[in-house]
Amino acid sequence: MNKAWWKEAVIYQIYPRSFMDSNGDGIGDIPGIISRLDYLKYLGIDVIWLSPVYRSPNDDNGYDISDYQAIMDEFGTMEDFDTLLAKAHERGIRIIMDLVVNHTSDEHKWFIESRKSGNNKFRDYYIWREGRDAQTPPNNWGSCFGGSAWQYDEETSMYYLHLFSRKQPDLNWDNPDVRKEIFDMMTWWCDKGIDGFRMDVISMISKTGEMPDGETTGLYGDFSPFCVHGPNVHKYLQEMNEKVLSKYDIMTVGETSGVTTELAKQYAGEDTHELNMVFQFEHVEGDGKYGKWTDEKMPLTTLKKILSRWQIELYDKAWNSLFWDNHDQPRAVSRFGDDRPQYQEISAKMLATCLHMLQGTPYIYQGEELGMTNYPFQNPDEFRDIESINAYEEWCVNGTVSHDVFWPCLAFKSRDNARTPVQWNDSAHAGFTTGTPWIAVNPNYKTINAKAQTANPDSVFHYYKKLIALRKQYPVIVYGKYEALLEDSEELFAYTRTYENEKLLVVCSFCDHETIFTIPDEFSEASCLITNTGQEYNNPTITLAPYEAFVLYKK
Ligand code: TEU
Ligand code: CA
């Protein structure tokens, strides 16, 4: 199996708005990130995935870009960015940027020009279509953020496509001028010395020519058969690879919602010359009751089946990314673990063990290393995320689902659970800002914060630090072949990893009661690499505490 630095790395995602505020305006910023680089170095991470810092009106918190080669005013200046990059590199930390090129902001100069007339140079940078009439869009597609995926524009009496908010018009990737603009911009960033890209909804950049109605799910039609994994997506990624990516020692990870293992082998195959890896979403999607919204946890056997399939089917063909959390998902401890006070810490460590011992590159979302939990949302006014605000409108205010039924689902899965400020210490606003934070701080910051945990060797932080260090020490963790155990257990997630003459046994309890586990004979003389309880594993049959996790190693 080919070796590579990005296969051996641990990647830490920073959502700048909520990471650290340096100037008291209540909004995280680049100087704030710089002030926390030593914390990240101490944790031991190798790469930072920086969510968008480009100029943006923040309709979707930076995922609506109005200038790809300027820094958002609230986050600082290009000089601040250059300082961040240099200081990260000084510490041996790489930085990959969030590339959002399926769409721009409607305040991007390209779109401002495009909407002016039906025949200017920029018109075909976007996707314009005649409506069925002035009141009826070209088809029934719905946007990911509610409402129609088409916005009527008075200027030229036509509709433009926006798969996300109406302020995020989709780019027309079939236009070679668009591809050239994007590739030139990517080259500009690579020449500055960045270390790669996370590519936002990159599986959506190629749309079919025909744009018929989609199957109606809820109020609107489903656009995915016509806009996801489209006819030219691999051609455009191979062109991007040939014209930009292949010229630098960088890494790429594609956000490919809806991707299958078969498609992943094409997007991220060892020799397909597209991307290095992709994010798959099977373990974090498909659990919805009302669209994506739910208050139910995915059964463990379902979760294990999904993750096992990705481990087995990509082995030696493509490279897995591994995550529980990101800025779009609820907090892992609340979703996959147990955020009740007596289980929050031990289940956070269990989840970390389960993920970091799998085959692939692990991603840590800011605050996950502290075991940060979902926020106790009580009403829609507390939301800042366009997706959550619109969903409440669509399902409750204008829709037919009662508040009492829908609220628990919305509060449980809202992206704002991941966007409350990182909890640095137990001072006001958890040390995130000296001003008023743009979104409320989780009230549990008094007990869950970085200052307390960096000082406590038994903390979730130090557990992550140890897992990251183990990855550097044992090649079997990076390159070992995965084999599932106890596939029918609804309580335990157990598996082995084998590489040359090394073997791991990983056992994680996902339940809140004691369980019994029999250690396979071959591990009777094995050593314990890490455990979240400190028990010895010398007897063949052991009783596991709720959420207990351990890793045995033998040579
Ligand atoms: O997310 C793409 C995407 O599919 C999201 O709608 C995600 O699946 C959903 O929110 C999960 O509940 C990317 C970015 O990660 C997201 O923050 C942006 O809002 C979106 O693209 C548009 O750029
Ligand atoms: Ca600030």
XYZ file of C-alpha atoms and ligand atoms in Angstrom:
579
model
C 0.000 0.000 0.000
C 1.388 3.446 -0.960
C 2.431 5.558 2.001
C 1.738 9.311 2.201
C 1.903 12.062 4.832
C -1.842 12.676 4.588
C -2.506 8.976 5.325
C -0.496 9.258 8.575
C -1.861 12.652 9.655
C -4.539 13.674 12.136
C -6.558 16.644 10.870
C -8.187 19.272 13.103
C -11.081 21.303 11.711
C -11.328 24.954 12.751
C -14.619 26.827 12.217
C -13.027 30.286 12.622
C -16.180 32.152 13.692
C -16.399 30.040 16.861
C -12.774 29.168 17.578
C -11.158 32.193 19.311
C -11.905 35.930 19.255
C -8.871 38.210 19.618
C -10.451 41.687 19.415
C -13.566 41.503 21.552
C -16.160 41.769 18.780
C -17.600 38.378 19.758
C -16.532 36.774 16.472
C -13.633 34.356 16.178
C -10.799 35.506 13.937
C -7.396 34.620 12.461
C -5.293 36.308 15.186
C -7.365 34.241 17.639
C -6.346 31.060 15.818
C -2.693 32.162 15.896
C -2.973 32.565 19.683
C -4.041 28.915 19.988
C -1.446 27.261 17.714
C 0.622 26.065 20.687
C -2.503 24.375 22.116
C -2.920 22.517 18.815
C 0.781 21.644 18.713
C 0.496 20.260 22.263
C -2.526 18.179 21.222
C -0.307 16.771 18.473
C -2.412 17.345 15.349
C -0.647 17.545 11.991
C -3.012 19.486 9.732
C -5.599 22.227 10.213
C -8.657 22.205 7.925
C -9.639 25.874 7.969
C -13.330 26.470 7.208
C -13.768 29.445 4.843
C -12.014 32.695 5.768
C -12.609 34.426 2.396
C -14.607 37.649 1.986
C -18.291 36.814 2.471
C -21.614 38.443 3.453
C -22.024 35.431 5.802
C -25.452 34.321 4.666
C -24.093 30.815 5.255
C -21.214 31.784 7.566
C -18.529 32.018 4.907
C -19.759 29.266 2.583
C -21.026 32.114 0.360
C -17.873 33.686 -1.017
C -17.786 37.148 -2.604
C -13.999 37.273 -3.167
C -11.844 34.099 -3.156
C -8.621 36.086 -2.863
C -9.469 38.382 0.033
C -10.011 37.675 3.753
C -13.394 38.248 5.424
C -13.232 41.589 7.292
C -14.423 40.055 10.594
C -11.633 37.451 10.455
C -8.745 39.871 9.797
C -6.427 40.617 6.871
C -4.428 38.702 4.274
C -1.340 39.605 6.338
C -2.983 37.844 9.302
C -3.524 34.793 7.100
C 0.085 34.836 5.888
C 1.220 35.042 9.535
C -1.035 32.134 10.492
C 0.345 29.998 7.653
C 3.958 30.831 8.555
C 3.481 30.211 12.285
C 1.628 26.959 11.670
C 4.433 25.770 9.372
C 7.014 26.793 12.008
C 5.270 24.305 14.326
C 5.154 21.576 11.680
C 1.410 22.043 11.233
C 0.014 22.142 7.677
C -3.083 24.120 6.655
C -5.700 23.017 4.096
C -8.259 25.568 2.914
C -11.993 25.057 2.428
C -12.623 25.336 -1.326
C -16.252 26.339 -1.970
C -16.631 26.336 -5.745
C -19.995 24.729 -6.416
C -21.412 28.211 -5.858
C -20.351 31.760 -5.010
C -22.096 34.498 -3.053
C -24.599 36.561 -5.036
C -22.332 39.468 -4.059
C -19.399 38.043 -6.025
C -18.450 40.336 -8.936
C -19.068 37.491 -11.379
C -22.704 37.191 -10.312
C -23.245 40.949 -10.098
C -22.169 41.133 -13.776
C -23.961 37.907 -14.767
C -27.392 39.118 -13.679
C -27.077 42.470 -15.532
C -28.046 41.131 -18.949
C -28.775 37.989 -20.886
C -25.665 38.173 -23.031
C -22.611 39.399 -21.108
C -19.352 37.478 -20.617
C -20.364 36.392 -17.139
C -23.943 35.309 -17.945
C -22.947 31.684 -18.428
C -20.832 31.606 -15.292
C -24.117 30.653 -13.578
C -27.172 28.518 -14.374
C -30.034 30.654 -15.719
C -33.297 29.207 -17.034
C -36.656 30.528 -18.221
C -39.447 29.832 -15.773
C -42.494 27.885 -16.844
C -44.000 31.365 -16.408
C -43.073 34.455 -14.346
C -44.489 32.822 -11.241
C -43.356 29.232 -11.881
C -39.719 28.113 -11.644
C -38.175 25.894 -14.380
C -38.825 22.778 -12.239
C -39.863 21.623 -8.754
C -36.398 21.275 -7.192
C -36.034 22.275 -3.535
C -32.995 23.968 -1.997
C -31.074 22.311 0.877
C -32.000 25.329 2.984
C -35.731 25.263 2.243
C -37.838 26.771 -0.515
C -37.354 26.418 -4.241
C -33.837 25.887 -5.666
C -34.680 28.610 -8.227
C -34.726 32.374 -7.610
C -36.540 34.685 -10.014
C -34.421 37.681 -11.039
C -36.365 40.756 -12.231
C -33.389 42.247 -14.102
C -33.621 39.681 -16.929
C -36.910 37.946 -15.952
C -35.154 34.599 -15.582
C -34.466 32.161 -12.744
C -31.025 31.165 -11.418
C -30.213 27.882 -9.682
C -29.140 27.789 -6.011
C -28.957 24.365 -4.394
C -28.292 26.121 -1.091
C -29.389 29.603 -0.055
C -30.683 32.092 -2.663
C -27.525 34.076 -1.902
C -25.421 31.087 -3.097
C -25.954 30.868 -6.890
C -24.520 27.677 -8.417
C -21.585 28.093 -10.801
C -21.809 26.611 -14.289
C -18.841 24.213 -14.374
C -19.637 23.272 -17.981
C -18.256 26.717 -18.887
C -14.478 26.391 -19.486
C -14.026 30.047 -18.449
C -15.415 29.155 -14.999
C -13.053 26.193 -14.665
C -10.099 28.397 -15.670
C -11.044 31.072 -13.111
C -11.272 28.426 -10.370
C -8.037 26.677 -11.343
C -6.180 30.020 -11.475
C -7.491 30.922 -8.000
C -6.467 27.513 -6.607
C -2.989 27.955 -8.112
C -2.753 31.366 -6.447
C -3.450 29.802 -3.042
C -1.082 26.870 -3.666
C 1.668 29.315 -4.646
C 1.142 31.005 -1.253
C 2.195 27.687 0.293
C -1.043 26.166 1.569
C -1.085 22.403 1.951
C -4.314 21.416 0.224
C -8.080 21.730 0.033
C -11.271 20.388 1.555
C -13.715 20.671 -1.331
C -17.229 21.767 -0.424
C -20.042 19.751 -2.099
C -17.614 18.930 -4.899
C -19.862 16.049 -6.030
C -22.435 18.650 -7.137
C -20.366 20.683 -9.613
C -21.610 18.841 -12.716
C -25.319 19.048 -13.508
C -27.198 17.194 -16.247
C -28.236 19.261 -19.273
C -31.886 18.316 -18.909
C -33.391 19.604 -15.647
C -36.709 17.770 -15.232
C -38.823 17.714 -12.063
C -37.455 15.559 -9.267
C -39.309 13.068 -7.107
C -41.212 15.057 -4.506
C -40.114 14.502 -0.962
C -42.050 16.966 1.200
C -42.825 20.279 -0.503
C -40.262 20.165 -3.344
C -38.605 17.832 -5.826
C -35.285 16.072 -5.228
C -32.480 17.562 -7.358
C -29.871 14.921 -6.543
C -30.317 12.617 -9.605
C -29.521 15.636 -11.793
C -26.992 17.559 -9.665
C -25.018 15.005 -7.620
C -22.270 12.823 -9.182
C -23.224 14.405 -12.531
C -21.985 13.393 -15.996
C -18.751 15.437 -15.990
C -17.781 15.482 -12.297
C -14.853 13.075 -12.715
C -13.717 14.752 -15.930
C -13.601 18.139 -14.169
C -11.769 16.728 -11.132
C -9.207 15.037 -13.395
C -8.755 18.356 -15.200
C -8.325 20.090 -11.803
C -5.789 17.434 -10.804
C -3.843 17.767 -14.032
C -3.857 21.590 -14.094
C -3.399 22.312 -10.364
C -3.302 19.542 -7.766
C -0.625 17.362 -9.379
C 1.808 20.285 -9.387
C 2.078 20.528 -5.571
C 2.728 18.301 -2.545
C -0.769 18.900 -1.206
C -3.684 16.832 0.053
C -7.332 16.978 -0.999
C -10.525 15.716 0.602
C -13.836 15.997 -1.207
C -17.126 16.558 0.587
C -19.223 14.130 -1.439
C -22.594 13.873 0.240
C -24.398 10.789 -1.112
C -21.194 9.039 -2.202
C -21.094 5.221 -2.273
C -18.021 3.034 -1.796
C -18.027 2.335 -5.543
C -18.047 6.060 -6.379
C -15.428 6.744 -3.694
C -13.035 4.406 -5.498
C -13.300 6.759 -8.470
C -13.194 10.066 -6.547
C -10.357 8.944 -4.270
C -8.806 5.926 -5.968
C -5.086 5.300 -5.587
C -4.605 5.887 -9.315
C -7.664 7.789 -10.579
C -5.886 11.167 -10.367
C -8.797 12.997 -8.756
C -8.720 13.441 -4.940
C -6.853 11.804 -2.055
C -9.940 10.991 -0.003
C -13.611 11.861 0.377
C -16.027 12.396 3.261
C -18.826 9.850 3.072
C -22.027 10.624 4.997
C -23.872 7.324 5.335
C -23.232 7.193 9.101
C -24.485 10.753 9.641
C -27.374 10.910 7.163
C -30.408 8.776 6.513
C -31.490 8.786 10.149
C -34.076 11.519 9.625
C -37.755 11.558 10.587
C -38.619 14.925 8.988
C -36.054 15.312 6.223
C -32.720 15.198 8.049
C -34.316 16.159 11.369
C -34.591 13.533 14.079
C -34.165 13.035 17.826
C -33.334 9.354 17.484
C -29.912 7.721 17.550
C -28.869 5.336 14.781
C -28.892 1.699 16.021
C -25.332 0.496 16.694
C -25.622 -2.450 14.292
C -26.567 0.002 11.513
C -23.616 2.243 12.352
C -21.231 -0.736 12.463
C -22.490 -2.131 9.145
C -21.848 1.226 7.448
C -18.388 1.824 8.886
C -17.323 -1.810 8.346
C -18.399 -1.688 4.702
C -16.341 1.439 4.104
C -13.335 -0.142 5.865
C -13.536 -3.348 3.845
C -14.503 -2.027 0.413
C -11.952 0.788 0.250
C -9.048 -1.263 1.619
C -6.026 -0.972 -0.696
C -8.226 0.738 -3.368
C -8.975 4.198 -1.924
C -8.385 6.057 1.338
C -10.993 6.577 4.076
C -11.593 9.799 5.946
C -12.871 9.241 9.502
C -15.128 11.658 11.376
C -17.978 11.856 13.890
C -18.233 15.622 13.881
C -17.908 18.721 11.761
C -19.512 22.190 11.564
C -22.639 20.677 9.957
C -23.256 17.894 12.481
C -24.436 17.739 16.090
C -21.786 17.037 18.728
C -20.588 13.404 18.667
C -20.911 12.829 22.418
C -24.599 13.789 22.270
C -25.303 11.911 19.054
C -23.251 8.717 19.231
C -22.158 8.764 22.905
C -23.986 9.815 26.050
C -23.861 13.429 27.267
C -25.399 12.723 30.668
C -22.845 14.022 33.216
C -21.893 10.545 34.490
C -21.131 9.293 30.940
C -20.038 12.395 28.982
C -16.306 11.992 29.567
C -15.998 8.205 29.316
C -18.200 8.034 26.227
C -16.194 10.820 24.559
C -13.033 8.759 25.106
C -14.790 5.633 23.825
C -15.847 7.416 20.621
C -12.315 8.695 20.137
C -10.933 5.165 20.513
C -13.474 3.703 18.107
C -12.770 6.263 15.376
C -9.007 6.688 15.716
C -8.287 2.960 15.577
C -10.136 2.567 12.241
C -8.281 2.608 8.923
C -8.157 6.099 7.398
C -7.301 9.714 8.218
C -9.092 10.859 11.388
C -10.600 14.361 11.639
C -11.105 16.094 14.988
C -13.678 18.886 14.958
C -12.853 21.835 17.249
C -13.975 21.064 20.808
C -14.383 17.319 20.119
C -11.031 16.845 21.882
C -12.713 18.312 24.985
C -15.850 16.192 24.750
C -17.979 19.272 24.042
C -21.708 18.471 23.872
C -24.838 19.705 22.099
C -26.244 23.023 23.260
C -29.520 23.040 25.286
C -31.508 25.034 22.705
C -34.879 26.192 24.039
C -36.221 28.322 21.178
C -35.553 29.225 17.525
C -34.245 32.703 18.473
C -31.103 31.029 19.750
C -30.274 29.715 16.263
C -27.872 31.542 13.929
C -27.716 28.923 11.154
C -29.800 29.621 8.037
C -30.527 25.875 7.697
C -32.056 25.571 11.187
C -33.929 28.888 11.026
C -35.468 28.016 7.638
C -36.291 24.447 8.736
C -38.346 25.695 11.692
C -40.222 28.015 9.340
C -40.774 25.310 6.729
C -41.791 22.408 8.996
C -43.498 24.222 11.886
C -44.563 27.772 11.053
C -45.608 27.120 7.449
C -45.695 23.357 7.697
C -47.847 20.819 9.443
C -45.571 19.436 12.163
C -46.284 20.710 15.689
C -43.577 22.549 17.611
C -43.594 19.887 20.377
C -42.965 17.129 17.847
C -40.463 18.946 15.620
C -38.492 20.907 18.199
C -36.616 17.954 19.760
C -35.565 16.824 16.243
C -34.385 20.289 15.210
C -32.587 20.988 18.505
C -30.840 17.589 18.405
C -29.474 17.877 14.848
C -29.071 21.640 14.353
C -25.687 22.580 12.907
C -25.523 25.283 15.587
C -24.759 22.548 18.146
C -21.287 22.439 16.561
C -20.992 26.209 16.238
C -21.130 27.338 19.870
C -17.767 28.806 20.887
C -14.855 26.577 21.855
C -14.708 26.409 25.655
C -11.186 27.569 26.621
C -11.616 28.126 30.368
C -14.197 28.833 33.095
C -14.057 32.640 32.814
C -16.840 34.690 31.171
C -17.874 33.330 27.762
C -15.465 30.406 28.345
C -12.540 32.667 27.468
C -13.692 32.736 23.814
C -14.275 36.483 23.781
C -14.154 39.542 26.032
C -17.221 40.824 24.157
C -20.660 39.334 23.486
C -20.332 36.068 21.559
C -22.152 35.922 18.173
C -23.800 32.685 19.419
C -24.320 31.565 23.005
C -21.628 29.608 24.844
C -22.692 26.197 26.179
C -23.405 26.697 29.915
C -21.382 23.556 30.724
C -18.173 25.483 29.967
C -17.564 25.794 33.712
C -16.701 22.083 33.814
C -15.881 21.295 30.159
C -12.999 23.547 29.085
C -9.458 23.374 27.710
C -7.738 24.947 30.715
C -9.076 22.327 33.125
C -8.382 19.481 30.712
C -4.848 20.358 29.620
C -3.988 20.332 33.353
C -5.683 16.970 33.952
C -3.810 13.901 32.586
C -7.041 11.847 32.735
C -9.047 14.333 30.631
C -10.619 13.785 27.225
C -7.981 16.167 25.844
C -5.103 14.015 27.087
C -6.869 10.892 25.832
C -6.970 12.377 22.302
C -3.334 13.446 22.706
C -2.413 9.860 23.543
C -4.374 8.419 20.599
C -2.616 10.832 18.230
C 0.774 9.826 19.663
C -0.045 6.102 19.276
C -0.736 6.672 15.555
C 2.823 7.886 15.139
C 4.227 4.873 16.948
C 2.283 1.893 15.506
C 2.052 1.503 11.695
C -0.769 -1.031 12.188
C -3.037 1.878 13.244
C -2.506 3.621 9.901
C -2.068 0.727 7.481
C -3.637 -2.315 9.199
C -6.376 -4.354 7.523
C -9.757 -4.138 9.290
C -11.852 -7.112 10.344
C -15.173 -6.797 12.167
C -16.058 -8.836 15.273
C -19.451 -9.282 17.026
C -21.313 -7.786 14.058
C -24.735 -8.533 15.582
C -24.016 -6.953 18.957
C -26.129 -3.888 19.740
C -23.775 -3.094 22.652
C -20.191 -3.553 21.477
C -18.251 -2.290 18.462
C -15.250 -4.639 18.212
C -12.746 -5.130 15.430
C -9.153 -6.091 14.684
C -6.455 -4.460 12.575
C -3.584 -6.476 11.086
C -0.388 -5.193 9.480
C 2.625 -7.414 8.815
C 3.217 -9.114 12.200
C 1.326 -6.547 14.292
C -2.303 -6.955 15.366
C -4.750 -4.809 17.321
C -7.951 -5.732 19.110
C -10.279 -2.744 19.555
C -13.351 -3.067 21.804
C -15.804 -0.208 22.449
C -18.972 -0.364 24.516
C -21.700 1.895 23.137
C -24.088 1.182 25.990
C -24.852 2.520 29.460
C -24.761 -0.806 31.272
C -22.099 -3.412 32.011
C -21.292 -5.976 29.328
C -19.217 -9.142 29.193
C -16.453 -9.640 26.635
C -14.272 -12.696 26.010
C -10.787 -11.843 24.799
C -9.778 -14.086 21.856
C -6.961 -16.510 22.810
C -4.550 -14.902 20.341
C -4.628 -11.759 22.487
C -4.134 -13.532 25.816
C -0.541 -12.246 26.031
C -1.240 -8.901 24.359
C -0.392 -5.517 25.904
C -2.948 -2.772 26.461
C -2.175 0.324 24.340
C -4.969 2.470 25.756
C -8.097 2.155 27.881
C -10.625 4.671 29.212
C -11.026 2.818 32.530
C -7.554 1.716 33.481
C -8.639 -1.883 34.094
C -6.251 -4.750 33.376
C -7.177 -7.180 30.576
C -5.467 -10.315 31.875
C -8.496 -12.586 32.271
C -10.076 -14.189 29.209
C -13.543 -12.996 30.221
C -13.950 -9.432 31.389
C -16.787 -7.218 32.539
C -16.850 -3.912 30.686
C -18.121 -0.766 32.368
C -20.621 1.421 30.486
C -18.842 3.001 27.485
C -15.590 1.210 28.303
C -13.064 1.090 25.467
C -9.675 -0.562 25.169
C -7.048 -1.527 22.588
C -4.832 -4.615 22.874
C -1.672 -4.975 20.796
C 0.358 -8.030 19.913
C 3.313 -8.687 17.705
O -22.420 21.176 3.248
C -23.051 20.449 2.215
C -24.244 19.776 2.688
O -24.733 18.849 2.104
C -24.874 20.302 3.903
O -26.164 20.711 3.527
C -24.905 19.197 4.913
O -25.078 17.957 4.276
C -26.079 19.390 5.789
O -25.967 20.678 6.313
C -26.027 18.326 6.881
O -27.118 18.545 7.718
C -21.440 22.091 2.761
C -20.883 22.832 3.960
O -20.231 21.897 4.819
C -22.032 23.518 4.641
O -21.598 24.161 5.843
C -22.595 24.549 3.687
O -23.749 25.125 4.275
C -22.998 23.899 2.339
O -22.024 22.998 1.849
C -23.127 24.982 1.280
O -21.862 25.519 1.021
Ca -12.963 38.942 16.500
